[in-house]
Short mmCIF file of C-alpha atoms in Angstrom, two decimals:
data_model
loop_
_atom_site.label_atom_id
_atom_site.label_comp_id
_atom_site.label_asym_id
_atom_site.label_seq_id
_atom_site.Cartn_x
_atom_site.Cartn_y
_atom_site.Cartn_z
CA UNK F 42 -94.60 -11.10 -57.90
CA UNK F 43 -93.13 -12.65 -61.00
CA UNK F 44 -90.18 -13.99 -59.26
CA UNK F 45 -92.10 -15.09 -56.12
CA UNK F 46 -94.17 -17.30 -58.69
CA UNK F 47 -91.25 -18.58 -60.78
CA UNK F 48 -89.73 -19.37 -57.01
CA UNK F 49 -92.69 -21.29 -56.27
CA UNK F 50 -93.02 -23.04 -59.54
CA UNK F 51 -89.60 -24.19 -59.42
CA UNK F 52 -90.14 -25.63 -55.75
CA UNK F 53 -93.32 -27.87 -57.38
CA UNK F 54 -90.92 -29.15 -60.14
CA UNK F 55 -88.36 -30.20 -57.61
CA UNK F 56 -91.38 -32.14 -55.46
CA UNK F 57 -92.81 -33.81 -58.34
CA UNK F 58 -91.23 -37.39 -57.48
CA UNK F 59 -92.55 -37.07 -53.94
CA UNK F 60 -95.87 -38.98 -55.45
CA UNK F 61 -94.65 -41.61 -56.98
CA UNK F 62 -93.06 -42.86 -54.27
CA UNK F 63 -95.92 -42.51 -51.92
CA UNK F 64 -98.86 -44.88 -52.56
CA UNK F 65 -101.57 -42.63 -50.05
CA UNK F 66 -102.43 -39.77 -52.07
CA UNK F 67 -102.82 -36.75 -49.43
CA UNK F 68 -105.69 -34.57 -50.16
CA UNK F 69 -105.38 -30.45 -48.64
CA UNK F 70 -108.50 -28.70 -47.97
CA UNK F 71 -109.33 -25.84 -45.47
CA UNK F 72 -112.05 -27.60 -43.60
CA UNK F 73 -113.73 -24.05 -43.28
CA UNK F 74 -115.95 -23.48 -46.64
CA UNK F 75 -118.93 -25.36 -46.09
CA UNK F 76 -120.98 -26.82 -47.90
CA UNK F 77 -117.82 -27.28 -50.20
CA UNK F 78 -115.74 -28.38 -47.43
CA UNK F 79 -115.72 -27.90 -43.53
CA UNK F 80 -115.17 -29.93 -39.86
CA UNK F 81 -117.96 -32.14 -38.91
CA UNK F 82 -119.09 -32.75 -35.65
CA UNK F 83 -116.71 -35.53 -35.00
CA UNK F 84 -114.04 -33.29 -35.86
CA UNK F 85 -113.38 -35.10 -39.50
CA UNK F 86 -113.37 -32.89 -43.05
CA UNK F 87 -116.49 -33.16 -44.56
CA UNK F 88 -118.64 -31.48 -47.32
CA UNK F 89 -119.23 -31.37 -51.09
CA UNK F 90 -115.53 -31.66 -51.75
CA UNK F 91 -114.70 -34.60 -49.12
CA UNK F 92 -117.65 -36.78 -50.83
CA UNK F 93 -116.45 -36.06 -54.42
CA UNK F 94 -112.82 -36.32 -53.75
CA UNK F 95 -113.17 -39.81 -51.84
CA UNK F 96 -115.61 -41.09 -55.23
CA UNK F 97 -112.49 -39.94 -57.46
CA UNK F 98 -109.92 -41.38 -55.77
CA UNK F 99 -111.94 -44.89 -55.63
CA UNK F 100 -112.61 -44.28 -59.03
CA UNK F 101 -108.89 -43.49 -59.74
CA UNK F 102 -107.93 -46.84 -57.71
CA UNK F 103 -106.21 -44.46 -54.87
CA UNK F 104 -105.55 -44.72 -51.71
CA UNK F 105 -106.50 -41.06 -50.05
CA UNK F 106 -106.41 -39.15 -46.70
CA UNK F 107 -107.23 -35.94 -45.93
CA UNK F 108 -104.90 -33.12 -44.73
CA UNK F 109 -106.26 -29.72 -43.17
CA UNK F 110 -104.72 -26.19 -44.01
CA UNK F 111 -105.28 -22.66 -43.92
CA UNK F 112 -106.12 -21.44 -46.90
CA UNK F 113 -103.50 -18.39 -46.89
CA UNK F 114 -100.76 -20.78 -47.18
CA UNK F 115 -102.83 -24.02 -48.94
CA UNK F 116 -100.61 -23.61 -52.30
CA UNK F 117 -97.52 -22.87 -50.38
CA UNK F 118 -97.65 -26.21 -48.79
CA UNK F 119 -98.54 -27.78 -51.85
CA UNK F 120 -95.71 -26.90 -53.51
CA UNK F 121 -93.94 -28.17 -50.65
CA UNK F 122 -95.51 -31.34 -50.71
CA UNK F 123 -97.29 -31.37 -47.59
CA UNK F 124 -100.09 -33.14 -49.65
CA UNK F 125 -100.77 -33.93 -53.32
CA UNK F 126 -103.62 -32.25 -54.42
CA UNK F 127 -106.14 -28.92 -53.45
CA UNK F 128 -109.63 -29.34 -52.97
CA UNK F 129 -110.86 -26.23 -51.54
CA UNK F 130 -113.49 -24.41 -53.26
CA UNK F 131 -110.59 -22.69 -55.33
CA UNK F 132 -111.19 -21.24 -58.53
CA UNK F 133 -108.97 -21.79 -61.57
CA UNK F 134 -107.62 -18.26 -62.71
CA UNK F 135 -104.81 -17.51 -64.69
CA UNK F 136 -102.58 -16.51 -61.88
CA UNK F 137 -103.14 -19.37 -59.69
CA UNK F 138 -102.04 -21.21 -62.91
CA UNK F 139 -98.88 -20.14 -63.14
CA UNK F 140 -97.57 -21.44 -59.93
CA UNK F 141 -99.48 -25.10 -59.69
CA UNK F 142 -101.88 -27.13 -62.30
CA UNK F 143 -105.64 -27.81 -62.22
CA UNK F 144 -107.69 -30.63 -63.45
CA UNK F 145 -110.52 -29.56 -65.17
CA UNK F 146 -113.61 -28.06 -63.42
CA UNK F 147 -115.73 -30.09 -60.79
CA UNK F 148 -117.75 -27.31 -60.27
CA UNK F 149 -119.28 -25.01 -63.16
CA UNK F 150 -118.32 -21.39 -63.21
CA UNK F 151 -120.77 -19.84 -60.40
CA UNK F 152 -122.05 -16.13 -59.30
CA UNK F 153 -120.23 -14.00 -56.81
CA UNK F 154 -122.30 -12.14 -54.43
CA UNK F 155 -122.97 -9.12 -51.71
CA UNK F 156 -124.35 -9.61 -48.19
CA UNK F 157 -125.14 -6.71 -45.67
CA UNK F 158 -126.85 -6.20 -42.81
CA UNK F 159 -129.20 -3.63 -44.61
CA UNK F 160 -130.19 -2.60 -47.97
CA UNK F 161 -128.75 0.95 -49.69
CA UNK F 162 -125.02 -0.44 -48.68
CA UNK F 163 -122.57 1.59 -50.77
CA UNK F 164 -120.52 -1.26 -52.80
CA UNK F 165 -118.60 0.86 -54.67
CA UNK F 166 -117.07 3.40 -52.23
CA UNK F 167 -117.72 1.80 -48.33
CA UNK F 168 -115.99 -1.61 -47.00
CA UNK F 169 -115.92 -4.69 -48.20
CA UNK F 170 -114.69 -7.98 -46.76
CA UNK F 171 -113.31 -10.58 -48.34
CA UNK F 172 -111.13 -13.43 -47.64
CA UNK F 173 -107.49 -13.07 -48.44
CA UNK F 174 -106.20 -14.30 -51.59
CA UNK F 175 -109.32 -15.37 -53.13
CA UNK F 176 -110.67 -13.86 -56.76
CA UNK F 177 -113.29 -12.21 -54.63
CA UNK F 178 -110.57 -10.25 -52.91
CA UNK F 179 -109.29 -8.98 -56.23
CA UNK F 180 -112.65 -8.08 -57.72
CA UNK F 181 -113.32 -5.68 -54.43
CA UNK F 182 -109.89 -4.30 -54.90
CA UNK F 183 -110.21 -2.95 -58.26
CA UNK F 184 -113.57 -1.71 -57.75
CA UNK F 185 -113.08 1.30 -55.85
CA UNK F 186 -114.11 -0.16 -52.29
CA UNK F 187 -112.23 -0.18 -49.09
CA UNK F 188 -111.10 -4.00 -48.98
CA UNK F 189 -110.49 -4.98 -45.63
CA UNK F 190 -109.27 -9.10 -45.27
CA UNK F 191 -109.69 -11.60 -43.31
CA UNK F 192 -108.04 -15.15 -42.88
CA UNK F 193 -111.55 -17.38 -42.93
CA UNK F 194 -115.04 -16.87 -44.30
CA UNK F 195 -116.81 -16.71 -41.04
CA UNK F 196 -114.64 -13.65 -40.25
CA UNK F 197 -115.64 -11.95 -43.45
CA UNK F 198 -119.50 -12.30 -42.47
CA UNK F 199 -118.72 -11.37 -38.53
CA UNK F 200 -117.21 -8.36 -40.07
CA UNK F 201 -120.82 -7.41 -41.38
CA UNK F 202 -122.46 -8.48 -38.49
CA UNK F 203 -120.29 -6.26 -36.48
CA UNK F 204 -120.37 -3.35 -38.22
CA UNK F 205 -116.54 -3.48 -39.17
CA UNK F 206 -117.62 -3.83 -43.22
CA UNK F 207 -120.55 -2.60 -45.00
CA UNK F 208 -120.64 -5.76 -46.99
CA UNK F 209 -118.91 -9.23 -47.39
CA UNK F 210 -118.46 -10.51 -51.12
CA UNK F 211 -117.97 -14.08 -51.65
CA UNK F 212 -119.21 -17.20 -53.56
CA UNK F 213 -123.03 -16.77 -53.64
CA UNK F 214 -122.97 -20.95 -52.77
CA UNK F 215 -121.12 -19.62 -49.59
CA UNK F 216 -123.24 -16.48 -48.73
CA UNK F 217 -127.09 -18.59 -49.36
CA UNK F 218 -127.78 -20.78 -46.61
CA UNK F 219 -126.21 -18.12 -44.10
CA UNK F 220 -128.28 -15.45 -45.41
CA UNK F 221 -131.44 -18.00 -45.29
CA UNK F 222 -130.56 -18.85 -41.59
CA UNK F 223 -130.19 -15.21 -40.27
CA UNK F 224 -133.84 -14.59 -39.57
CA UNK F 225 -133.55 -11.21 -42.08
CA UNK F 226 -130.31 -10.19 -40.13
CA UNK F 227 -128.52 -10.63 -43.69
CA UNK F 228 -129.70 -10.10 -46.97
CA UNK F 229 -128.33 -10.07 -50.61
CA UNK F 230 -127.57 -6.69 -51.96
CA UNK F 231 -125.98 -5.25 -55.71
CA UNK F 232 -125.71 -7.77 -58.75
CA UNK F 233 -124.70 -11.07 -58.65
CA UNK F 234 -120.93 -10.94 -60.24
CA UNK F 235 -119.59 -13.61 -62.45
CA UNK F 236 -115.89 -14.62 -61.51
CA UNK F 237 -113.24 -17.66 -62.42
CA UNK F 238 -113.56 -20.63 -64.45
CA UNK F 239 -114.87 -22.72 -62.31
CA UNK F 240 -113.69 -25.01 -59.72
CA UNK F 241 -111.02 -27.56 -59.95
CA UNK F 242 -108.36 -29.66 -58.28
CA UNK F 243 -105.12 -28.15 -57.74
CA UNK F 244 -101.85 -30.26 -58.33
CA UNK F 245 -98.23 -30.00 -58.37
CA UNK F 246 -97.22 -29.14 -62.15
CA UNK F 247 -94.90 -31.77 -62.17
CA UNK F 248 -97.87 -34.30 -61.13
CA UNK F 249 -98.93 -34.95 -64.62
CA UNK F 250 -99.91 -38.64 -64.23
CA UNK F 251 -101.96 -37.66 -60.91
CA UNK F 252 -103.71 -34.95 -62.98
CA UNK F 253 -105.04 -37.55 -65.86
CA UNK F 254 -106.32 -40.32 -63.19
CA UNK F 255 -108.39 -37.35 -61.78
CA UNK F 256 -109.09 -35.63 -64.99
CA UNK F 257 -110.75 -39.39 -65.84
CA UNK F 258 -112.48 -39.93 -62.89
CA UNK F 259 -114.12 -36.12 -63.25
CA UNK F 260 -114.95 -37.19 -67.11
CA UNK F 261 -116.57 -40.42 -66.13
CA UNK F 262 -118.39 -38.56 -63.05
CA UNK F 263 -119.80 -35.82 -65.46
CA UNK F 264 -120.78 -38.74 -68.31
CA UNK F 265 -122.68 -40.80 -66.05
CA UNK F 266 -124.40 -37.88 -64.14
CA UNK F 267 -123.21 -39.07 -60.47
CA UNK F 268 -121.22 -35.40 -60.71
CA UNK F 269 -124.36 -33.62 -61.28
CA UNK F 270 -126.03 -35.52 -58.82
CA UNK F 271 -123.95 -34.93 -55.97
CA UNK F 272 -124.11 -30.97 -56.78
CA UNK F 273 -128.01 -31.45 -56.53
CA UNK F 274 -127.17 -33.01 -53.33
CA UNK F 275 -125.26 -30.09 -51.39
CA UNK F 276 -126.21 -27.04 -53.42
CA UNK F 277 -129.92 -27.82 -54.04
CA UNK F 278 -131.76 -28.40 -57.09
CA UNK F 279 -130.73 -25.18 -58.56
CA UNK F 280 -126.99 -25.39 -58.81
CA UNK F 281 -125.71 -24.95 -62.01
CA UNK F 282 -124.59 -28.70 -63.24
CA UNK F 283 -123.18 -30.15 -66.66
#
């Protein structure tokens, strides 16, 4: 594991000059985690992070374009310079920070939660679905439950609906609208679990100038209240703010 992290970090350093030579900043996202990011009916990237990313680029006076990438390869492909940033609902963790760098958080630390199709499911000894390579999957693996991992968040919820898993564990903000729209088919169970250090933008460790520009833009949005307005627009008035 340590060898893999060191190798990936070395690739990130080697790719460092790419952003200086390319006037367009390529913003990587999954496009499959509403309301953070998703593909709309026009086939375009949309969501909270799309709106936020566009505003950050405007404030930093950068020309940006969006690139969709599957979650399970989103960090390796950043390191390989397929794009220059990650805005994909990615929580800031120590393990990820060994491979890539992060801006300050643009979404405060929030709760993860369990959703099931019935009350009384065994969250410690049962089967729990989570998206692969997430902090939720790591938590389930350490909880004693049987972890089943899926490439996309939609598949984790489908596993509960079809009986493959007893519950799904994910960001509460992602699960809440699904529960609300399920007509009682899905429900929150168990306690909420605080995980991660908030959500930030991922960058190659060598792209210090780009990180400084985005950090300055995030700070400005926190100070003038526009980030809080955007958070409430996409996640409701009860969401955590700055």
